[in-house]
Amino acid sequence: MKVIIVGCGRVGAQLARQLDGEGHHVAVVDQQVVAFQRLGRDFGGDMIVGNCVDEAVLRRAGVESADCFVSVTNGDNRNLMAAQIAQRIFKVRRVITRVYDPIRESVYRELGLETFCPTTLGANLIRDYFREGVNHGHPAVEVDRPVVRAS
Amino acid sequence: MSGSADPPYVIIVGGGKVGFHLAKHLIERDYEVTLVEKDAGRAEWIEHQLGTVSIMIGDGDEMAFLATTGIERASVVIATTGDDEDNLIVCQLAKVKFNVPRTIARVSNPHNVAVFRALGVDAPVSATELLMGLIEAELGSELVRGVAVKASGTCLVDLALPAVSGYVGKHLAEISLPKGGIIVCIVRAGKPVVPQPDTVIEPGDELVVYSQLTDVAAVGEALARG
């Protein structure tokens, strides 16, 4: 599978390393060369320096033949724009976008993007930890009993 | 503007140089304008300069904030920040969530004009492209483009005909430009000549051509070849 990841921050880099390790063809796009240090020496995929909301840069990353596109830069609007270019102009089949703002996330989900919101996920995770005593982020960790009962 | 009708309500997002001067210009022409600016210091400065302008401090891409600007009665939203992605999202939210009839976006990267149009922005305007066209004109290069760029994707280009062009000495009726380009005016020795079928092209003529923006290069090549 050919995957393009835009944004080589913590999430982008970790995902890139995992998928590369599983044998997928990964291309990572970031504006800062130093960001690629997060990928480590073993990374075997492509690294493209450039602006991810520029068609020419996405073409260099191979967007025309990509099966999956993930936008995880630190800007919601950048992610939303890059994702729409991939989905609507280059017709990439799976396009997954991170949006921190829950309202904007729901708007673009309605418009047909596959989105996820770390803000909502994080809040729900912490709520469940309190209510149910289960840390879904680390299922192996168990606490004795729920700290807060759902009322 | 006719007396009885309300002036059009325009929301400008981004109080940089472009947004500020645009707001000033529109207010002078009796538009009702709200300028949205993120930075409180900048907003205060603008308020000081423009006096009566309605300026709101906030994030133009936050739905909750946009809802407080009276956006649902705006006839047009103009996004003038320096970031293409922000301008795109502002216009899309205005269109999709608030049914604003017309959206105009400043586009910094000329590649993004087509992208913006494909993603639903009514009128993407590339300042970079316009500026390049004007600077090119000042440089006096042979092919000058982008004299006027319209939302329809067509433009008027001013093409200085190379002396060696095969078109020199031909009647206009004999010339057919590729992809429907039309010669709308001939500039001869600094004076406009209205083109007639029997007008003969002379060396040193400049041709003003109406063409699709994407076909300008092909038209220019055809003229150079003749």
mmCIF file of C-alpha atoms in Angstrom, chain B residues 10 29 39 46 51 56 66 68 71 74 82-84 98 120 132 134 138 140 147 152 171 192 194 207 216 223:
data_model
loop_
_atom_site.group_PDB
_atom_site.id
_atom_site.type_symbol
_atom_site.label_atom_id
_atom_site.label_comp_id
_atom_site.label_asym_id
_atom_site.label_seq_id
_atom_site.Cartn_x
_atom_site.Cartn_y
_atom_site.Cartn_z
ATOM 1 C CA VAL B 10 -19.309 42.687 3.488
ATOM 2 C CA ARG B 29 -18.041 53.513 -1.216
ATOM 3 C CA ASP B 39 -4.579 40.351 16.850
ATOM 4 C CA ILE B 46 -7.054 49.778 12.467
ATOM 5 C CA GLY B 51 -12.642 55.586 12.913
ATOM 6 C CA MET B 56 -14.224 42.432 15.595
ATOM 7 C CA LEU B 66 -18.285 33.746 12.812
ATOM 8 C CA THR B 68 -21.515 36.503 16.074
ATOM 9 C CA ILE B 71 -22.525 36.475 8.728
ATOM 10 C CA ALA B 74 -23.597 39.035 4.500
ATOM 11 C CA GLY B 82 -1.671 35.736 4.232
ATOM 12 C CA ASP B 83 -2.307 31.988 4.581
ATOM 13 C CA ASP B 84 -4.023 30.138 1.764
ATOM 14 C CA PHE B 98 -23.904 30.238 6.638
ATOM 15 C CA GLY B 120 -15.991 25.867 -3.966
ATOM 16 C CA MET B 132 4.146 39.031 -11.551
ATOM 17 C CA LEU B 134 2.697 43.778 -13.846
ATOM 18 C CA GLU B 138 7.738 46.668 -16.565
ATOM 19 C CA GLY B 140 9.394 44.690 -21.146
ATOM 20 C CA VAL B 147 -3.487 42.453 -17.631
ATOM 21 C CA SER B 152 -14.365 33.152 -15.203
ATOM 22 C CA HIS B 171 -4.794 40.241 -42.669
ATOM 23 C CA PRO B 192 -5.311 51.651 -30.104
ATOM 24 C CA VAL B 194 -9.908 48.619 -33.572
ATOM 25 C CA LEU B 207 -1.904 42.640 -29.645
ATOM 26 C CA VAL B 216 -2.198 32.098 -22.743
ATOM 27 C CA LEU B 223 1.891 34.461 -32.262
#
